Coordinates of C-alpha atoms in Angstrom, one line a residue:
X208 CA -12.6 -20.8 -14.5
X209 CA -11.8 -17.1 -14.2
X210 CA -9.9 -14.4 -16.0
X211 CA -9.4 -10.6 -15.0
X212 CA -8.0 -8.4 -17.4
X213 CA -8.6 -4.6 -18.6
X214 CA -10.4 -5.8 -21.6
X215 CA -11.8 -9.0 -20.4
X216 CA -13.6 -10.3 -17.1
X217 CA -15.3 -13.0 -16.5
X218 CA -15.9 -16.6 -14.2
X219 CA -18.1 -19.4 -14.3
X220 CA -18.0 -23.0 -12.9
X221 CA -17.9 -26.3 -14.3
X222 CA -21.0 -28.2 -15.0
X223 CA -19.8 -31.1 -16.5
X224 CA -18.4 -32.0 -20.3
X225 CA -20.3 -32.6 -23.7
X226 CA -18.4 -33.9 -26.9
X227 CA -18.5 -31.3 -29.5
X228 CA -17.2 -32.9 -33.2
X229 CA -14.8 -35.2 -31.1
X230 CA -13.8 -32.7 -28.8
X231 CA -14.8 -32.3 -25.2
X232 CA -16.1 -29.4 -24.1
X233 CA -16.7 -28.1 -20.5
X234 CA -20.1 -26.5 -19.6
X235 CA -21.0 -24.1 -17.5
X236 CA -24.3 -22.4 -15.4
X237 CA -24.6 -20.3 -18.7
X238 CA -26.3 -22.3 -21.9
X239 CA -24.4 -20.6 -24.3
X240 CA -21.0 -20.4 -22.9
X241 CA -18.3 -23.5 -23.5
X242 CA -14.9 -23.6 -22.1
X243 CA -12.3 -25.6 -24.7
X244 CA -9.1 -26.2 -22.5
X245 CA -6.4 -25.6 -25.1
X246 CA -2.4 -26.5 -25.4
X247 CA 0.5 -25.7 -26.9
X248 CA -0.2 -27.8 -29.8
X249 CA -3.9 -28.1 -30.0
X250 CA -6.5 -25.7 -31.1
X251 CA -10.0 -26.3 -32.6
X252 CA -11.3 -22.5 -32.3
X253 CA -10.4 -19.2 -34.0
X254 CA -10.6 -16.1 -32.5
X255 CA -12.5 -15.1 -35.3
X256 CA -15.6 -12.4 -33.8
X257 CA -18.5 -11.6 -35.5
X258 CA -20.4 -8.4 -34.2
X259 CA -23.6 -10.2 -35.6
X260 CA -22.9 -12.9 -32.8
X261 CA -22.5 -10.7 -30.4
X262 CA -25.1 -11.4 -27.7
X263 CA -25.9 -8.3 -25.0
X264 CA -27.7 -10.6 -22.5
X265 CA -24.9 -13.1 -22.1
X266 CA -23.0 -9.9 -21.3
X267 CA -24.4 -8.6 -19.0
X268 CA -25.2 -11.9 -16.9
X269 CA -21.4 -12.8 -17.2
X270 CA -21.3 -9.6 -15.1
X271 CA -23.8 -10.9 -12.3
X272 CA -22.2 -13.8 -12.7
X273 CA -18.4 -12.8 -12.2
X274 CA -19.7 -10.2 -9.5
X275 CA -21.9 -13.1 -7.1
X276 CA -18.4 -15.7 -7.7
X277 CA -15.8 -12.5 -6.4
X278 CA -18.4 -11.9 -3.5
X279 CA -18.4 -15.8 -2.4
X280 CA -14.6 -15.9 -2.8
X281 CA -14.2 -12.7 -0.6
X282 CA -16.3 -13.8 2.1
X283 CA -14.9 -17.4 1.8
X284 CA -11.3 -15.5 2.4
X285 CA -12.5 -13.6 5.3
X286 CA -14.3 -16.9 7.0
X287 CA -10.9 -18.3 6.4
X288 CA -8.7 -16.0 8.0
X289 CA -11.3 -15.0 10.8
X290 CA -10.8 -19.2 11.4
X291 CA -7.5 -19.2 11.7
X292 CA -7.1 -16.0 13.8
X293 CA -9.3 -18.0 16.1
X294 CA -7.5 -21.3 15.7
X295 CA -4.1 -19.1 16.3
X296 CA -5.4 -17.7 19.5
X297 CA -6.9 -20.7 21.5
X298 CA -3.6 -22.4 20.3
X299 CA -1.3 -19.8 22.0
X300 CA -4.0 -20.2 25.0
X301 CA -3.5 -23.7 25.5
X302 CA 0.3 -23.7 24.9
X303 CA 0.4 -21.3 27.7
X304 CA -2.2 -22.9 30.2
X305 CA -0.4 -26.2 29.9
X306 CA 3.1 -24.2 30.4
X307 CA 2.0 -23.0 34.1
X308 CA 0.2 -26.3 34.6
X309 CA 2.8 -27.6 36.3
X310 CA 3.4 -24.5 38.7
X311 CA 0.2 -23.2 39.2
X312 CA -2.6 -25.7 38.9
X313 CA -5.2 -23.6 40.1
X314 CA -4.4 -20.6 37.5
X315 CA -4.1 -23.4 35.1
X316 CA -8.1 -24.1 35.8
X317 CA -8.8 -20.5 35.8
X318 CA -7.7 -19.9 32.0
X319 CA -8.7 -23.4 30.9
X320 CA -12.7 -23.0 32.0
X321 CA -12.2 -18.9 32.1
X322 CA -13.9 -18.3 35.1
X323 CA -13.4 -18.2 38.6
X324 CA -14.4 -21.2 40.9
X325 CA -12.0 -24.4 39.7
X326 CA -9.2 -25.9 40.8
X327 CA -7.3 -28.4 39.4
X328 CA -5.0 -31.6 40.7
X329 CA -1.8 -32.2 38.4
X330 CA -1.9 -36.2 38.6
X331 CA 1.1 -37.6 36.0
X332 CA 0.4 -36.7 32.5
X333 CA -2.9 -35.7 33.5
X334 CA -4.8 -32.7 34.8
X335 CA -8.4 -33.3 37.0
X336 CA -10.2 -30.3 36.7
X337 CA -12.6 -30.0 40.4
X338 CA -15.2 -27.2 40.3
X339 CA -15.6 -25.4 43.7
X340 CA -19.0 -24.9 45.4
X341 CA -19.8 -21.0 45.4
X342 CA -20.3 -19.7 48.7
X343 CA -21.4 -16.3 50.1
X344 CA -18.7 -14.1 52.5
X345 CA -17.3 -10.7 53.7
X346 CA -15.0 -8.5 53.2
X347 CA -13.1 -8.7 56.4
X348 CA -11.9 -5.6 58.5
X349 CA -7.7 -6.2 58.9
X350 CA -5.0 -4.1 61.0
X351 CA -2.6 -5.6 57.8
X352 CA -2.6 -5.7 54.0
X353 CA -2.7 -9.3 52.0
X354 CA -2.2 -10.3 48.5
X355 CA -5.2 -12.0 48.7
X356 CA -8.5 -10.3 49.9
X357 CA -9.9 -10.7 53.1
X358 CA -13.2 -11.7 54.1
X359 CA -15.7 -14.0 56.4
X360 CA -17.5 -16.9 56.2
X361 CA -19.2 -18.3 59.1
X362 CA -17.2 -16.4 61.8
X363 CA -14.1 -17.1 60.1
X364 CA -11.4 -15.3 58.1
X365 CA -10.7 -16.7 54.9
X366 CA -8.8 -15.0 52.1
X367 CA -9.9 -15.1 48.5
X368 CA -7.8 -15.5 45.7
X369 CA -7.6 -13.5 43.0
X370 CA -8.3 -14.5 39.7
X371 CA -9.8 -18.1 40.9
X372 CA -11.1 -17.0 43.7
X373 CA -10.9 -19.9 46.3
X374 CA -10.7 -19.4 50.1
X375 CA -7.3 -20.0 51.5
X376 CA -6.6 -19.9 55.3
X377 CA -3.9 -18.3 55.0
X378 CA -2.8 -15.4 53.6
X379 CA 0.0 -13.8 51.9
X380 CA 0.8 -10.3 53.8
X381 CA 2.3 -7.5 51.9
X382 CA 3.5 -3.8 53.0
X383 CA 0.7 -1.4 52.6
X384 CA 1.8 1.0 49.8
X385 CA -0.2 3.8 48.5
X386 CA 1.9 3.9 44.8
X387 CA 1.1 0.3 44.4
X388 CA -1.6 -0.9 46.5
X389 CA -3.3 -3.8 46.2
X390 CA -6.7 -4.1 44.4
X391 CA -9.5 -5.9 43.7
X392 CA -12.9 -5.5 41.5
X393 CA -15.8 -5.5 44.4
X394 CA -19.4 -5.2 41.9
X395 CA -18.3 -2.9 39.2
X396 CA -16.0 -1.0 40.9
X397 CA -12.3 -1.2 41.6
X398 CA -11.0 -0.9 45.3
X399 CA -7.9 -0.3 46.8
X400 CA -7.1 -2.4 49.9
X401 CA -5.3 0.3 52.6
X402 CA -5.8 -2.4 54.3
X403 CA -9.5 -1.1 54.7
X404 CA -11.2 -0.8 50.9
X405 CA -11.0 2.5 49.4
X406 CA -12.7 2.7 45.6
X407 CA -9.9 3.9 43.2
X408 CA -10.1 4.4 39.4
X409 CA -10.7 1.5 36.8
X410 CA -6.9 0.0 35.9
X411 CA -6.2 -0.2 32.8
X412 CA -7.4 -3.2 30.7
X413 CA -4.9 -5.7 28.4
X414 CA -6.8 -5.9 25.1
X415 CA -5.2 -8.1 22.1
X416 CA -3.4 -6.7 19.2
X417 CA -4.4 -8.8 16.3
X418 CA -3.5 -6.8 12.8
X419 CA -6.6 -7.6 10.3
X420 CA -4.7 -9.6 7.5
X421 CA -7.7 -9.3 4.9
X422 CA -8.1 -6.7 2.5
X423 CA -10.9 -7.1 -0.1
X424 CA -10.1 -7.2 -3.3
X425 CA -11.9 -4.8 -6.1
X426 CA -13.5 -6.9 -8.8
X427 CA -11.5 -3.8 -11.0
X428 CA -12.8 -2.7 -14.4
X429 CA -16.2 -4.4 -14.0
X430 CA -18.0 -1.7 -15.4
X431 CA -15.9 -1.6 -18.7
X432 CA -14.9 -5.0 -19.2
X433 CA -16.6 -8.4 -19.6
X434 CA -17.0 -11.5 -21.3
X435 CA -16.8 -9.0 -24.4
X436 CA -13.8 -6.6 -25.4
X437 CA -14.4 -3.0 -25.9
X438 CA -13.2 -3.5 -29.4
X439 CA -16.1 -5.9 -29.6
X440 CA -18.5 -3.9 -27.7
X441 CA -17.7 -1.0 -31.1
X442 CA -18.0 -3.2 -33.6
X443 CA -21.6 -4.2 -32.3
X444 CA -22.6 -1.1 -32.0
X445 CA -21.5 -0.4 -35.3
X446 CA -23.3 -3.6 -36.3
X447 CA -26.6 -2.1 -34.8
X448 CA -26.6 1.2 -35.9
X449 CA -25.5 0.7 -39.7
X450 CA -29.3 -0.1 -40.8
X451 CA -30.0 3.3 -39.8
X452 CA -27.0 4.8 -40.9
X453 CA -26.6 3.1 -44.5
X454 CA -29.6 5.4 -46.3
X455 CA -27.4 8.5 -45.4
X456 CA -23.9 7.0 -46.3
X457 CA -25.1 6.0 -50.0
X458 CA -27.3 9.8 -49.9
X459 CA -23.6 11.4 -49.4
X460 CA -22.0 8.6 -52.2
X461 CA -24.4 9.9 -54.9
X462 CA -24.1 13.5 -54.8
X463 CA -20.2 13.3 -54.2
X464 CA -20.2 10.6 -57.9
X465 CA -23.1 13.5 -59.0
X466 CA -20.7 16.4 -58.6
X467 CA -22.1 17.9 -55.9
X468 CA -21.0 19.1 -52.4
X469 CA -21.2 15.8 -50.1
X470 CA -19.9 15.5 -46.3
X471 CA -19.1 11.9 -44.5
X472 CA -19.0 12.2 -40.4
X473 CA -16.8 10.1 -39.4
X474 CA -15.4 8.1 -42.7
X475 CA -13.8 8.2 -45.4
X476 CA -14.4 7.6 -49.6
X477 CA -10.7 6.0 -48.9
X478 CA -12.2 2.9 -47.5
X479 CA -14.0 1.7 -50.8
X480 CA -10.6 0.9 -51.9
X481 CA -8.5 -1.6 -50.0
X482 CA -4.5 -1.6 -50.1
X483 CA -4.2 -3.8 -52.7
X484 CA -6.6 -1.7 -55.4
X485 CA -4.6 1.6 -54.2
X486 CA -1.2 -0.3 -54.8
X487 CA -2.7 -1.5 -58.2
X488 CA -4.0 2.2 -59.5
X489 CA -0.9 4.0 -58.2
X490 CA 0.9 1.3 -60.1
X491 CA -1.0 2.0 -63.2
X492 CA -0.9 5.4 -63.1
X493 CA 3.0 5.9 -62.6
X494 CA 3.2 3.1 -65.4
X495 CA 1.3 5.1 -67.6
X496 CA 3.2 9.1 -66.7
X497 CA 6.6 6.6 -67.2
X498 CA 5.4 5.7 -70.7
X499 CA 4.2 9.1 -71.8
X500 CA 7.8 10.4 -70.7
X501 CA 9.6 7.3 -73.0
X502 CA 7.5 8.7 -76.2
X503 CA 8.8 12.2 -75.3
X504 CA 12.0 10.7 -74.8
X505 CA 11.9 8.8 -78.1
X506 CA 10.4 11.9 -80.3
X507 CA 13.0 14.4 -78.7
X508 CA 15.6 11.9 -79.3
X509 CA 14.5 11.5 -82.6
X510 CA 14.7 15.1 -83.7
X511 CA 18.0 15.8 -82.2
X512 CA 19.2 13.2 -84.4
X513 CA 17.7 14.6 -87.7
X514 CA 18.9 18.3 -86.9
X515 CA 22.5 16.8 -86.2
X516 CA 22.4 15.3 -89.7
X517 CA 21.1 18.1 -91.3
X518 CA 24.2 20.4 -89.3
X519 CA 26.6 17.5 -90.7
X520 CA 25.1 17.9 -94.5
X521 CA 25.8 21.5 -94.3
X522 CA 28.9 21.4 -93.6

């Protein structure tokens, strides 16, 4: 089980279930941590936090915990696709080898053991495999140029294949050409053959073009998320330092109900009162300027009407 969010970050594994007040709860490697699955209609828990519950060591081991379960999933990721770039490979070997089977047994050998020295025999739906005995021989002096590359073996000339190397008697002649010679790898150097061997420069080598396809994956906020909000993380602190803090608080309270000059950092007298109680004294009070403007209503009234009469008798 694992969750990754800007607030919240955490994973653990199952350890098995216990039956909590009917319910079944999943364990986990940490003691004090439970998972409840929940539904759409089912719910046991509130999200109700309590900074007093709030518990600084399961924090930060959730953290070791979440960052040793990313690691292992990373490096199972990577094993994975290292596998199958392997697995894709050898697979496009083998589809080829078995494609020139059929035309070229011996090169079919060559790539199947991948080295020089075998030959194979294509016998129905089968291929026998024979491994040649390695002998020593010569580079042979030639008036001609071959495909293959000349040399001698017990007073004989033979020509050696490339790639498998094996000694054919005969040999494939070619036109000697200077802008395309042919060449072969003598020790650790490369020679032309003019037809007599001339070292040349190193060809260039085929190398595979496999695209890495893994990419690791940042854990993200690790260092401000957890199995604790931030919002939680606060209202600890608050919880922690409010011993310390309360002496000063009810210091300022007294000389501000005293009369005197009082500062709050950070808060406000406002919060003593909660919405209802402001509700109720603005209430009040407007009830109470309404009422005071009725009597003035009533006495003004009531003198306008005495002077009228008095205007009336007079008249």
């Amino acid at each position: 089980y694992s969750i990754s969010t800007q607030d919240t970050t955490f994973a653990l594994a199952s350890r098995g279930e216990v039956k909590v007040c009917g319910y079944p709860l999943i364990k986990t490697e940490h003691p004090k941590l439970f998972i409840f699955e929940t539904f759409m209609d089912l719910s046991i828990l509130k999200k109700i936090h309590n900074p007093a519950n709030t518990d600084i060591f399961t924090y930060m081991n959730s953290k070791f915990v979440y960052v040793e379960k990313h690691f292992r999933a990373q490096l199972n990721q990577l094993y994975r696709n290292i596998l199958y770039q392997q697995c894709y490979l050898e697979q496009k070997m083998l589809q080829n080898a078995l494609a020139i089977a059929t035309q070229s047994p011996d090169i079919f050998a060559y790539h199947f053991m991948k080295a020089p020295g075998y030959t194979s025999i294509l016998a129905g739906e089968v291929i026998h495999i024979i491994k040649c005995v390695p002998v020593e021989v010569q580079v042979a002096q030639t008036l001609n140029c071959y495909n293959q590359l000349p040399v001698i073996r017990g007073n004989k000339t033979y020509y050696l294949a490339p790639q498998t190397h094996l000694l054919l008697r005969q040999g494939t002649q070619v036109n000697c050409n200077p802008l395309a010679p042919v060449m072969y790898q003598l020790g650790e150097a490369w020679y032309k053959i003019m037809p007599n061997p001339i070292e040349s420069i190193s060809p260039t080598i085929l190398k595979p073009m496999t695209k890495p396809e893994w990419k690791y994956t940042s854990p993200g906020a690790l260092a401000t998320s957890g199995i604790y909000s931030q919002s939680d993380l606060d209202e600890f602190k608050d919880h922690i330092l409010f011993p310390a803090e309360r002496p000063s608080v009810l210091n300022t309270m007294a000389r501000a109900m005293m009369g005197q000059s009082a500062t709050i950092h950070g808060g406000s007298f406002t919060n003593l009162l909660d919405e209802a109680s402001l509700e109720k004294l603005a209430t009040s009070t407007w009830d109470k300027i309404w009422g005071r403007f009725l009597i003035f209503g009533n006495i003004s009234a009531g003198i306008m009407g005495i002077f009228l009469i008095f205007r009336f008798i007079k008249l």
